């Protein structure tokens, strides 16, 4: 093994911009506590990357040579978590700092995405910990001892060159864990970076391997791409590399290229609004994926019940095939039915009055603006709804104040993320799907626990 040792590039404090003032206070406390107990302690991963890019990190991860058991002893307010990786969370009130023991490179992943590791083999050196990470920009360490940055993989250069580069052989790394392909696109889109050529080539070659990945992890990454900055660019990259076709062939088939373009346009609007600190919930964004299914609707000729029935069924079927949790499928159905409601019933005052009072109205309205807001022919219809809605005298909701960073499949709620849900309360649709007379009721979707 000795011959494999790489000399890292060390960037002294004077030569990089990261200051302790930029690091979360509690994270600093953890780093110092470790250092004072004679352990190595580093800030690592996304936080170092983001600080070097002069961006505000969303969370701060710590790496150390202390073992989980030692960490538990050192921090009374801590808990061991993680199936895939054993991590220790150190709690500070409602928030926590994630501390990981330095690990070795070997990470066999089984079909469920779980890691099976030999207890004795999983721990490693700083070097091995760096090389098992996914991209060079994600493998930088900030050493609390001397505030230097330690770079084994050329990550600092790649940040300067704005490149997403897999560590090691990208083909091997993508085969080891195909979710990394989605992560490559996630980071390239978010930062407006370029995929380094060999990384891009491996992605172009191996994209279909994404089907071997754990579906929960895939869905999580897909929605991270859709809820971060530059979603439109992310969606285009997913399409360009064939990943949309691999992952969601039925959806692609149902909405066609035109539908994908339409979704990208909506995401562009979402991107623009995010620039103005107006964000959409995961529920709204998931529903936007199905908007193109309304393309052929003609309120002059069609019947609400028939179209709503068709759309409901299509969204249900596609949503299941796309591994979306039932909760998201149900809200997408409601928000799409809401679109139809806006289109079909603007002239029915009774219905207008009732619907503007429904908890579904505001998110439905927001989605309408995203999807159809630029269509001049709908201006009059919009005016009607808006007039009645304004009479309620309360501000229109349906957006959230911060990016929706909830996980799709677990709701532990990470530090710092927005936690708003635009779903509403009362009412109840008695008859379920078969009850066609009952087109005017707005029910809270069944909140089904999807953990499987
Ligand atoms: P974000 O800002 O989205 O949280 P992040 O870089 O912190 O970005 P995480 O998913 O939180 O990303 O992962 C933390 C770190 O763990 C990464 O920076 C990377 O070093 C490592 N990592 C995460 N997923 C993988 C993976 N699939 N393979 C290898 N390393 C990974
Ligand atoms: Mg992170």
Short mmCIF file of C-alpha atoms and ligand atoms in Angstrom, two decimals:
data_model
loop_
_atom_site.label_atom_id
_atom_site.label_comp_id
_atom_site.label_asym_id
_atom_site.label_seq_id
_atom_site.Cartn_x
_atom_site.Cartn_y
_atom_site.Cartn_z
CA UNK A 1 0.00 0.00 0.00
CA UNK A 2 2.86 2.37 0.73
CA UNK A 3 3.53 3.07 -2.91
CA UNK A 4 -0.02 4.30 -3.36
CA UNK A 5 0.35 7.21 -1.00
CA UNK A 6 -0.33 10.50 -2.74
CA UNK A 7 1.00 13.81 -1.60
CA UNK A 8 -1.88 16.21 -1.18
CA UNK A 9 -1.78 19.82 -2.14
CA UNK A 10 -1.93 21.90 1.02
CA UNK A 11 -3.32 25.39 0.68
CA UNK A 12 -2.35 27.47 3.66
CA UNK A 13 -4.81 29.78 5.36
CA UNK A 14 -3.26 32.84 3.75
CA UNK A 15 -3.88 31.41 0.29
CA UNK A 16 -7.59 30.57 0.45
CA UNK A 17 -10.68 32.54 1.40
CA UNK A 18 -12.27 30.28 4.00
CA UNK A 19 -12.55 31.99 7.35
CA UNK A 20 -13.78 30.48 10.60
CA UNK A 21 -16.42 33.17 10.61
CA UNK A 22 -18.05 31.44 7.65
CA UNK A 23 -18.31 28.17 9.52
CA UNK A 24 -21.39 27.40 11.54
CA UNK A 25 -20.74 27.98 15.27
CA UNK A 26 -21.84 24.57 16.45
CA UNK A 27 -19.78 22.87 13.78
CA UNK A 28 -16.76 24.84 14.97
CA UNK A 29 -17.47 23.69 18.49
CA UNK A 30 -17.45 20.08 17.34
CA UNK A 31 -14.22 20.57 15.39
CA UNK A 32 -12.48 22.15 18.36
CA UNK A 33 -13.74 19.57 20.79
CA UNK A 34 -12.27 16.85 18.59
CA UNK A 35 -9.00 18.70 18.15
CA UNK A 36 -8.70 19.33 21.90
CA UNK A 37 -9.17 15.61 22.46
CA UNK A 38 -6.27 14.97 20.08
CA UNK A 39 -8.28 13.72 17.17
CA UNK A 40 -7.96 14.90 13.60
CA UNK A 41 -10.90 17.05 12.66
CA UNK A 42 -11.86 18.47 9.30
CA UNK A 43 -14.68 20.30 7.71
CA UNK A 44 -15.38 18.33 4.58
CA UNK A 45 -17.48 17.91 1.48
CA UNK A 46 -20.10 20.34 0.31
CA UNK A 47 -19.33 22.99 2.91
CA UNK A 48 -15.68 23.40 1.93
CA UNK A 49 -16.67 23.38 -1.72
CA UNK A 50 -19.38 25.97 -1.23
CA UNK A 51 -17.18 28.27 0.86
CA UNK A 52 -14.46 28.15 -1.78
CA UNK A 53 -17.11 29.17 -4.30
CA UNK A 54 -18.19 31.99 -1.96
CA UNK A 55 -21.55 30.33 -1.54
CA UNK A 56 -23.41 29.74 1.68
CA UNK A 57 -23.25 26.05 2.61
CA UNK A 58 -26.53 24.36 3.46
CA UNK A 59 -24.93 22.06 5.93
CA UNK A 60 -21.57 21.43 7.49
CA UNK A 61 -20.12 17.96 7.63
CA UNK A 62 -17.23 16.96 9.82
CA UNK A 63 -14.74 14.15 9.26
CA UNK A 64 -12.49 12.80 11.97
CA UNK A 65 -10.35 9.84 12.87
CA UNK A 66 -12.39 9.31 16.01
CA UNK A 67 -14.57 6.18 15.80
CA UNK A 68 -18.33 6.33 16.27
CA UNK A 69 -18.08 4.89 19.75
CA UNK A 70 -15.48 7.48 20.73
CA UNK A 71 -17.66 10.17 19.26
CA UNK A 72 -20.61 9.01 21.29
CA UNK A 73 -18.47 9.24 24.39
CA UNK A 74 -17.09 12.65 23.50
CA UNK A 75 -20.45 14.21 22.69
CA UNK A 76 -23.19 13.44 25.16
CA UNK A 77 -25.74 15.07 22.94
CA UNK A 78 -25.14 12.67 20.07
CA UNK A 79 -26.71 9.73 18.34
CA UNK A 80 -25.48 7.20 15.85
CA UNK A 81 -27.46 7.22 12.63
CA UNK A 82 -27.40 5.80 9.17
CA UNK A 83 -27.73 2.43 7.64
CA UNK A 84 -25.79 3.17 4.54
CA UNK A 85 -23.07 4.97 6.43
CA UNK A 86 -22.54 5.01 10.13
CA UNK A 87 -22.55 8.62 11.15
CA UNK A 88 -22.86 10.42 14.42
CA UNK A 89 -25.20 13.33 14.77
CA UNK A 90 -24.28 15.83 17.44
CA UNK A 91 -27.37 17.76 18.46
CA UNK A 92 -27.56 21.42 19.24
CA UNK A 93 -31.16 22.11 19.98
CA UNK A 94 -33.21 21.25 16.93
CA UNK A 95 -30.22 21.14 14.65
CA UNK A 96 -27.38 18.71 14.36
CA UNK A 97 -23.86 18.44 13.06
CA UNK A 98 -22.99 15.35 11.10
CA UNK A 99 -19.72 13.72 12.06
CA UNK A 100 -18.26 10.87 10.03
CA UNK A 101 -15.26 8.73 10.77
CA UNK A 102 -12.68 8.71 7.98
CA UNK A 103 -13.36 5.75 5.76
CA UNK A 104 -11.61 3.55 3.29
CA UNK A 105 -12.39 3.41 -0.38
CA UNK A 106 -14.16 0.11 -0.59
CA UNK A 107 -17.88 0.55 -0.64
CA UNK A 108 -19.74 -2.36 -2.11
CA UNK A 109 -23.37 -1.43 -2.44
CA UNK A 110 -26.10 -4.00 -2.63
CA UNK A 111 -29.30 -3.76 -4.61
CA UNK A 112 -31.00 -1.80 -1.86
CA UNK A 113 -28.24 0.73 -1.79
CA UNK A 114 -27.14 -0.48 1.59
CA UNK A 115 -23.56 -0.74 2.38
CA UNK A 116 -22.26 -3.97 3.67
CA UNK A 117 -18.98 -3.40 5.22
CA UNK A 118 -16.75 -5.36 7.40
CA UNK A 119 -16.64 -3.43 10.66
CA UNK A 120 -12.86 -3.59 10.77
CA UNK A 121 -12.29 -2.55 7.21
CA UNK A 122 -14.46 0.44 6.80
CA UNK A 123 -12.26 2.97 8.56
CA UNK A 124 -9.43 4.63 6.74
CA UNK A 125 -7.03 7.49 6.41
CA UNK A 126 -7.67 11.00 5.19
CA UNK A 127 -6.29 9.94 1.84
CA UNK A 128 -8.58 6.94 1.49
CA UNK A 129 -11.49 9.05 2.64
CA UNK A 130 -10.76 11.57 -0.12
CA UNK A 131 -10.51 8.99 -2.88
CA UNK A 132 -13.75 7.24 -2.04
CA UNK A 133 -15.70 10.47 -2.52
CA UNK A 134 -17.50 11.13 -5.76
CA UNK A 135 -16.23 14.34 -7.34
CA UNK A 136 -13.04 16.30 -6.88
CA UNK A 137 -14.93 19.41 -5.77
CA UNK A 138 -16.51 17.33 -2.99
CA UNK A 139 -13.30 15.89 -1.59
CA UNK A 140 -11.67 18.90 0.03
CA UNK A 141 -10.83 19.13 3.72
CA UNK A 142 -10.46 22.17 5.94
CA UNK A 143 -8.15 21.28 8.78
CA UNK A 144 -9.13 22.87 12.08
CA UNK A 145 -5.56 22.61 13.35
CA UNK A 146 -4.03 25.12 10.93
CA UNK A 147 -7.00 26.21 8.79
CA UNK A 148 -5.33 24.82 5.68
CA UNK A 149 -7.19 23.11 2.88
CA UNK A 150 -6.03 19.63 2.04
CA UNK A 151 -6.61 18.57 -1.55
CA UNK A 152 -5.69 15.06 -2.71
CA UNK A 153 -7.64 15.13 -5.93
CA UNK A 154 -7.24 18.49 -7.63
CA UNK A 155 -10.56 19.79 -6.40
CA UNK A 156 -9.37 23.35 -5.87
CA UNK A 157 -8.19 23.55 -9.48
CA UNK A 158 -11.47 22.11 -10.67
CA UNK A 159 -13.40 24.74 -8.75
CA UNK A 160 -11.28 27.37 -10.46
CA UNK A 161 -11.94 25.74 -13.83
CA UNK A 162 -15.64 25.15 -12.99
CA UNK A 163 -15.47 21.44 -13.67
CA UNK A 164 -17.35 18.47 -12.29
CA UNK A 165 -14.81 15.66 -12.44
CA UNK A 166 -15.24 12.19 -11.04
CA UNK A 167 -12.45 11.05 -8.77
CA UNK A 168 -10.51 8.21 -10.37
CA UNK A 169 -11.85 6.43 -13.44
CA UNK A 170 -15.33 7.85 -14.03
CA UNK A 171 -16.52 4.61 -15.67
CA UNK A 172 -15.56 2.65 -12.59
CA UNK A 173 -17.03 5.21 -10.24
CA UNK A 174 -20.34 5.36 -12.10
CA UNK A 175 -20.56 1.58 -12.22
CA UNK A 176 -19.80 1.32 -8.52
CA UNK A 177 -22.68 3.63 -7.77
CA UNK A 178 -24.83 4.80 -10.69
CA UNK A 179 -26.52 7.44 -8.53
CA UNK A 180 -23.29 9.38 -9.00
CA UNK A 181 -24.38 10.04 -12.57
CA UNK A 182 -27.37 11.98 -11.31
CA UNK A 183 -25.17 13.71 -8.78
CA UNK A 184 -22.78 14.78 -11.55
CA UNK A 185 -25.68 16.46 -13.31
CA UNK A 186 -26.97 17.89 -10.06
CA UNK A 187 -23.70 19.65 -9.31
CA UNK A 188 -23.04 20.72 -12.91
CA UNK A 189 -26.49 22.30 -13.11
CA UNK A 190 -26.48 23.87 -9.67
CA UNK A 191 -23.14 25.60 -10.09
CA UNK A 192 -23.28 26.12 -13.84
CA UNK A 193 -20.19 23.92 -14.14
CA UNK A 194 -19.07 21.83 -17.08
CA UNK A 195 -18.76 18.09 -16.93
CA UNK A 196 -15.10 17.29 -17.39
CA UNK A 197 -14.76 15.41 -20.74
CA UNK A 198 -13.95 11.93 -19.41
CA UNK A 199 -16.71 12.26 -16.83
CA UNK A 200 -19.14 13.38 -19.54
CA UNK A 201 -18.07 10.53 -21.81
CA UNK A 202 -18.63 7.97 -19.06
CA UNK A 203 -22.05 9.44 -18.42
CA UNK A 204 -22.94 9.27 -22.10
CA UNK A 205 -21.81 5.66 -22.19
CA UNK A 206 -23.22 4.35 -18.94
CA UNK A 207 -26.40 6.36 -18.45
CA UNK A 208 -28.63 3.32 -18.68
CA UNK A 209 -26.87 1.84 -15.64
CA UNK A 210 -28.89 4.29 -13.60
CA UNK A 211 -31.61 1.65 -13.66
CA UNK A 212 -29.45 -0.52 -11.44
CA UNK A 213 -29.51 2.08 -8.70
CA UNK A 214 -31.77 2.10 -5.71
CA UNK A 215 -35.01 3.77 -6.77
CA UNK A 216 -35.38 5.81 -3.62
CA UNK A 217 -31.97 7.33 -4.03
CA UNK A 218 -32.70 8.05 -7.68
CA UNK A 219 -35.97 9.80 -6.88
CA UNK A 220 -34.28 11.84 -4.17
CA UNK A 221 -31.58 13.03 -6.54
CA UNK A 222 -34.09 13.73 -9.31
CA UNK A 223 -36.05 15.99 -7.01
CA UNK A 224 -32.93 17.62 -5.67
CA UNK A 225 -32.20 18.62 -9.23
CA UNK A 226 -35.74 19.95 -9.59
CA UNK A 227 -35.67 21.94 -6.36
CA UNK A 228 -32.22 23.49 -6.56
CA UNK A 229 -31.07 26.52 -8.56
CA UNK A 230 -30.88 26.09 -12.32
CA UNK A 231 -33.51 23.35 -12.44
CA UNK A 232 -34.16 23.99 -16.08
CA UNK A 233 -30.52 23.38 -16.93
CA UNK A 234 -30.61 20.24 -14.79
CA UNK A 235 -33.64 18.94 -16.64
CA UNK A 236 -31.99 19.64 -19.98
CA UNK A 237 -28.87 17.74 -18.93
CA UNK A 238 -30.98 14.79 -17.79
CA UNK A 239 -32.65 14.76 -21.18
CA UNK A 240 -29.41 15.28 -23.08
CA UNK A 241 -27.68 12.33 -21.44
CA UNK A 242 -30.62 10.03 -21.96
CA UNK A 243 -31.41 9.75 -18.27
CA UNK A 244 -35.02 10.86 -18.60
CA UNK A 245 -35.60 8.15 -21.14
CA UNK A 246 -33.90 5.56 -19.00
CA UNK A 247 -35.69 6.44 -15.82
CA UNK A 248 -39.09 7.63 -16.98
CA UNK A 249 -39.76 6.15 -20.42
CA UNK A 250 -43.54 6.10 -19.99
CA UNK A 251 -43.60 9.69 -18.90
CA UNK A 252 -41.37 10.75 -21.80
CA UNK A 253 -43.62 8.82 -24.15
CA UNK A 254 -46.79 10.30 -22.71
CA UNK A 255 -45.71 13.93 -22.90
CA UNK A 256 -43.35 13.74 -25.89
CA UNK A 257 -40.48 16.06 -26.69
CA UNK A 258 -42.87 18.98 -26.76
CA UNK A 259 -43.94 18.10 -23.23
CA UNK A 260 -40.37 18.01 -22.02
CA UNK A 261 -39.76 21.42 -23.55
CA UNK A 262 -42.87 22.67 -21.79
CA UNK A 263 -41.65 21.33 -18.46
CA UNK A 264 -38.25 22.94 -19.00
CA UNK A 265 -39.97 26.26 -19.69
CA UNK A 266 -41.94 25.98 -16.46
CA UNK A 267 -38.73 25.21 -14.62
CA UNK A 268 -37.18 28.30 -16.14
CA UNK A 269 -39.97 30.30 -14.58
CA UNK A 270 -39.40 28.55 -11.27
CA UNK A 271 -35.70 29.42 -11.58
CA UNK A 272 -36.53 33.06 -12.22
CA UNK A 273 -38.84 33.23 -9.25
CA UNK A 274 -36.26 31.60 -7.00
CA UNK A 275 -33.99 34.49 -7.92
CA UNK A 276 -36.63 36.66 -6.27
CA UNK A 277 -36.82 34.40 -3.23
CA UNK A 278 -40.11 32.85 -4.17
CA UNK A 279 -39.99 29.07 -4.10
CA UNK A 280 -42.31 26.21 -4.91
CA UNK A 281 -42.90 23.13 -2.86
CA UNK A 282 -41.84 19.71 -4.07
CA UNK A 283 -45.55 18.95 -4.47
CA UNK A 284 -46.05 21.80 -6.92
CA UNK A 285 -42.94 20.92 -8.89
CA UNK A 286 -43.94 17.27 -9.08
CA UNK A 287 -47.35 18.31 -10.39
CA UNK A 288 -45.68 20.52 -13.01
CA UNK A 289 -44.15 17.39 -14.53
CA UNK A 290 -47.64 16.32 -15.59
CA UNK A 291 -48.91 19.63 -16.95
CA UNK A 292 -48.25 18.57 -20.57
CA UNK A 293 -50.96 15.93 -20.15
CA UNK A 294 -53.43 18.82 -20.31
CA UNK A 295 -52.20 19.89 -23.71
CA UNK A 296 -55.08 18.49 -25.70
CA UNK A 297 -57.77 19.74 -23.36
CA UNK A 298 -60.43 21.94 -24.92
CA UNK A 299 -62.91 23.34 -22.40
CA UNK A 300 -65.24 24.29 -25.25
CA UNK A 301 -65.64 20.68 -26.35
CA UNK A 302 -64.59 18.45 -23.47
CA UNK A 303 -66.40 17.50 -20.34
CA UNK A 304 -64.70 18.19 -17.04
CA UNK A 305 -65.46 14.81 -15.58
CA UNK A 306 -64.16 12.93 -18.52
CA UNK A 307 -60.94 14.87 -18.80
CA UNK A 308 -60.38 14.91 -15.06
CA UNK A 309 -60.90 11.16 -14.98
CA UNK A 310 -58.44 10.61 -17.78
CA UNK A 311 -55.82 12.89 -16.25
CA UNK A 312 -56.23 11.39 -12.80
CA UNK A 313 -55.67 7.94 -14.18
CA UNK A 314 -52.68 8.96 -16.27
CA UNK A 315 -50.99 10.77 -13.41
CA UNK A 316 -51.60 7.83 -11.08
CA UNK A 317 -50.19 5.33 -13.54
CA UNK A 318 -47.21 7.42 -14.55
CA UNK A 319 -46.49 8.47 -10.99
CA UNK A 320 -46.31 4.87 -9.87
CA UNK A 321 -44.08 3.94 -12.79
CA UNK A 322 -41.86 6.88 -11.86
CA UNK A 323 -41.51 5.63 -8.26
CA UNK A 324 -43.05 8.76 -6.86
CA UNK A 325 -44.43 8.36 -3.38
CA UNK A 326 -48.22 8.23 -3.20
CA UNK A 327 -48.31 11.49 -1.34
CA UNK A 328 -46.75 13.29 -4.30
CA UNK A 329 -48.93 11.48 -6.80
CA UNK A 330 -52.04 12.45 -4.88
CA UNK A 331 -51.13 16.11 -4.65
CA UNK A 332 -50.19 16.12 -8.34
CA UNK A 333 -53.62 14.70 -9.16
CA UNK A 334 -55.33 17.37 -7.08
CA UNK A 335 -53.27 20.18 -8.57
CA UNK A 336 -53.94 18.97 -12.11
CA UNK A 337 -57.64 18.61 -11.45
CA UNK A 338 -57.37 22.12 -10.11
CA UNK A 339 -55.97 23.29 -13.44
CA UNK A 340 -58.97 21.79 -15.18
CA UNK A 341 -61.27 23.37 -12.65
CA UNK A 342 -59.82 26.80 -13.42
CA UNK A 343 -60.21 26.19 -17.14
CA UNK A 344 -63.71 24.75 -17.09
CA UNK A 345 -65.60 26.64 -14.41
CA UNK A 346 -64.60 30.29 -14.54
CA UNK A 347 -68.10 31.13 -15.71
CA UNK A 348 -69.83 29.28 -12.88
CA UNK A 349 -69.90 31.79 -10.11
CA UNK A 350 -71.02 29.40 -7.45
CA UNK A 351 -68.08 27.14 -8.14
CA UNK A 352 -65.67 30.03 -8.38
CA UNK A 353 -66.72 31.33 -4.98
CA UNK A 354 -66.37 27.92 -3.46
CA UNK A 355 -63.06 27.00 -5.02
CA UNK A 356 -61.23 30.21 -4.15
CA UNK A 357 -61.94 29.33 -0.53
CA UNK A 358 -60.51 25.86 -0.85
CA UNK A 359 -57.07 25.21 0.58
CA UNK A 360 -56.15 23.87 -2.84
CA UNK A 361 -56.80 27.10 -4.62
CA UNK A 362 -53.57 28.95 -3.93
CA UNK A 363 -51.18 26.18 -4.99
CA UNK A 364 -53.44 25.46 -7.97
CA UNK A 365 -53.30 29.10 -8.92
CA UNK A 366 -49.52 29.21 -8.64
CA UNK A 367 -49.20 26.18 -10.84
CA UNK A 368 -51.58 27.73 -13.32
CA UNK A 369 -49.39 30.82 -13.56
CA UNK A 370 -46.29 28.69 -14.02
CA UNK A 371 -47.92 26.55 -16.66
CA UNK A 372 -50.31 28.85 -18.49
CA UNK A 373 -49.60 32.33 -17.17
CA UNK A 374 -48.14 33.44 -20.48
CA UNK A 375 -51.18 32.48 -22.55
CA UNK A 376 -53.03 35.69 -23.41
CA UNK A 377 -56.23 33.88 -24.36
CA UNK A 378 -56.64 32.92 -20.73
CA UNK A 379 -56.35 36.46 -19.42
CA UNK A 380 -60.06 36.96 -18.96
CA UNK A 381 -60.52 33.66 -17.21
CA UNK A 382 -57.64 34.48 -14.94
CA UNK A 383 -59.14 37.81 -14.16
CA UNK A 384 -62.36 36.18 -13.00
CA UNK A 385 -60.63 33.82 -10.62
CA UNK A 386 -58.35 36.51 -9.33
CA UNK A 387 -61.19 38.91 -8.69
CA UNK A 388 -63.01 36.40 -6.54
CA UNK A 389 -59.87 35.29 -4.82
CA UNK A 390 -58.95 38.87 -3.96
CA UNK A 391 -62.31 39.39 -2.33
CA UNK A 392 -61.23 37.02 0.40
CA UNK A 393 -58.83 39.74 1.44
CA UNK A 394 -55.89 37.55 2.33
CA UNK A 395 -52.61 37.26 0.47
CA UNK A 396 -52.30 34.49 -2.05
CA UNK A 397 -50.11 31.70 -0.71
CA UNK A 398 -49.02 28.60 -2.53
CA UNK A 399 -45.33 29.39 -2.53
CA UNK A 400 -42.76 28.79 0.17
CA UNK A 401 -40.22 31.23 1.59
CA UNK A 402 -37.15 29.05 1.17
CA UNK A 403 -36.08 26.23 -1.14
CA UNK A 404 -37.98 23.04 -0.36
CA UNK A 405 -35.24 20.69 0.70
CA UNK A 406 -37.29 17.97 2.25
CA UNK A 407 -36.30 14.45 1.36
CA UNK A 408 -38.89 12.64 -0.67
CA UNK A 409 -38.90 9.39 1.23
CA UNK A 410 -38.09 10.44 4.73
CA UNK A 411 -39.21 13.44 6.61
CA UNK A 412 -36.55 13.77 9.19
CA UNK A 413 -36.05 17.27 7.90
CA UNK A 414 -32.42 18.16 7.58
CA UNK A 415 -30.89 21.26 9.02
CA UNK A 416 -31.73 24.51 7.39
CA UNK A 417 -34.20 23.37 4.75
CA UNK A 418 -37.59 24.84 4.05
CA UNK A 419 -40.30 22.76 5.56
CA UNK A 420 -43.46 24.09 4.05
CA UNK A 421 -46.11 21.99 2.50
CA UNK A 422 -48.78 23.56 0.42
CA UNK A 423 -51.48 21.14 1.17
CA UNK A 424 -54.63 22.07 2.80
CA UNK A 425 -57.22 20.88 5.15
CA UNK A 426 -60.81 19.96 5.22
CA UNK A 427 -63.46 18.64 2.94
CA UNK A 428 -63.67 15.19 1.60
CA UNK A 429 -64.43 13.62 -1.68
CA UNK A 430 -66.91 11.02 -0.76
CA UNK A 431 -67.03 8.77 -3.73
CA UNK A 432 -63.42 8.40 -4.75
CA UNK A 433 -62.57 7.89 -8.38
CA UNK A 434 -65.77 6.36 -9.57
CA UNK A 435 -68.00 9.16 -8.44
CA UNK A 436 -68.26 11.25 -11.54
CA UNK A 437 -71.01 13.57 -10.38
CA UNK A 438 -68.87 14.83 -7.69
CA UNK A 439 -66.52 17.05 -9.54
CA UNK A 440 -66.56 20.00 -7.27
CA UNK A 441 -65.15 18.75 -4.03
CA UNK A 442 -61.64 19.32 -2.89
CA UNK A 443 -60.26 16.80 -0.55
CA UNK A 444 -57.05 16.49 1.27
CA UNK A 445 -55.21 13.64 -0.39
CA UNK A 446 -54.79 10.49 1.57
CA UNK A 447 -51.52 10.80 3.32
CA UNK A 448 -50.12 7.41 2.72
CA UNK A 449 -46.92 6.24 4.28
CA UNK A 450 -44.78 5.13 1.41
CA UNK A 451 -41.87 3.67 3.27
CA UNK A 452 -41.35 0.33 1.70
P1 LIG B 1 -25.21 19.23 -1.03
O1 LIG B 1 -24.82 20.66 -1.04
O2 LIG B 1 -26.18 18.88 -2.10
O3 LIG B 1 -25.56 18.67 0.30
P2 LIG B 1 -22.90 17.63 -0.71
O4 LIG B 1 -21.61 17.62 -1.47
O5 LIG B 1 -22.85 18.00 0.73
O6 LIG B 1 -23.88 18.53 -1.53
P3 LIG B 1 -24.10 15.19 0.10
O7 LIG B 1 -25.02 14.34 -0.65
O8 LIG B 1 -24.60 15.92 1.29
O9 LIG B 1 -23.51 16.22 -0.95
O10 LIG B 1 -22.84 14.32 0.48
C1 LIG B 1 -21.80 14.80 1.31
C2 LIG B 1 -20.46 14.32 0.77
O11 LIG B 1 -20.39 12.90 0.78
C3 LIG B 1 -20.17 14.74 -0.67
O12 LIG B 1 -19.58 16.01 -0.72
C4 LIG B 1 -19.24 13.65 -1.15
O13 LIG B 1 -17.93 13.92 -0.73
C5 LIG B 1 -19.72 12.43 -0.39
N1 LIG B 1 -20.68 11.61 -1.17
C6 LIG B 1 -22.02 11.74 -1.18
N2 LIG B 1 -22.59 10.84 -1.99
C7 LIG B 1 -21.59 10.11 -2.51
C8 LIG B 1 -21.53 9.00 -3.41
N3 LIG B 1 -22.63 8.49 -3.96
N4 LIG B 1 -20.31 8.50 -3.71
C9 LIG B 1 -19.19 9.02 -3.15
N5 LIG B 1 -19.19 10.04 -2.31
C10 LIG B 1 -20.36 10.60 -1.98
MG1 LIG B 2 -24.56 17.90 2.08
#
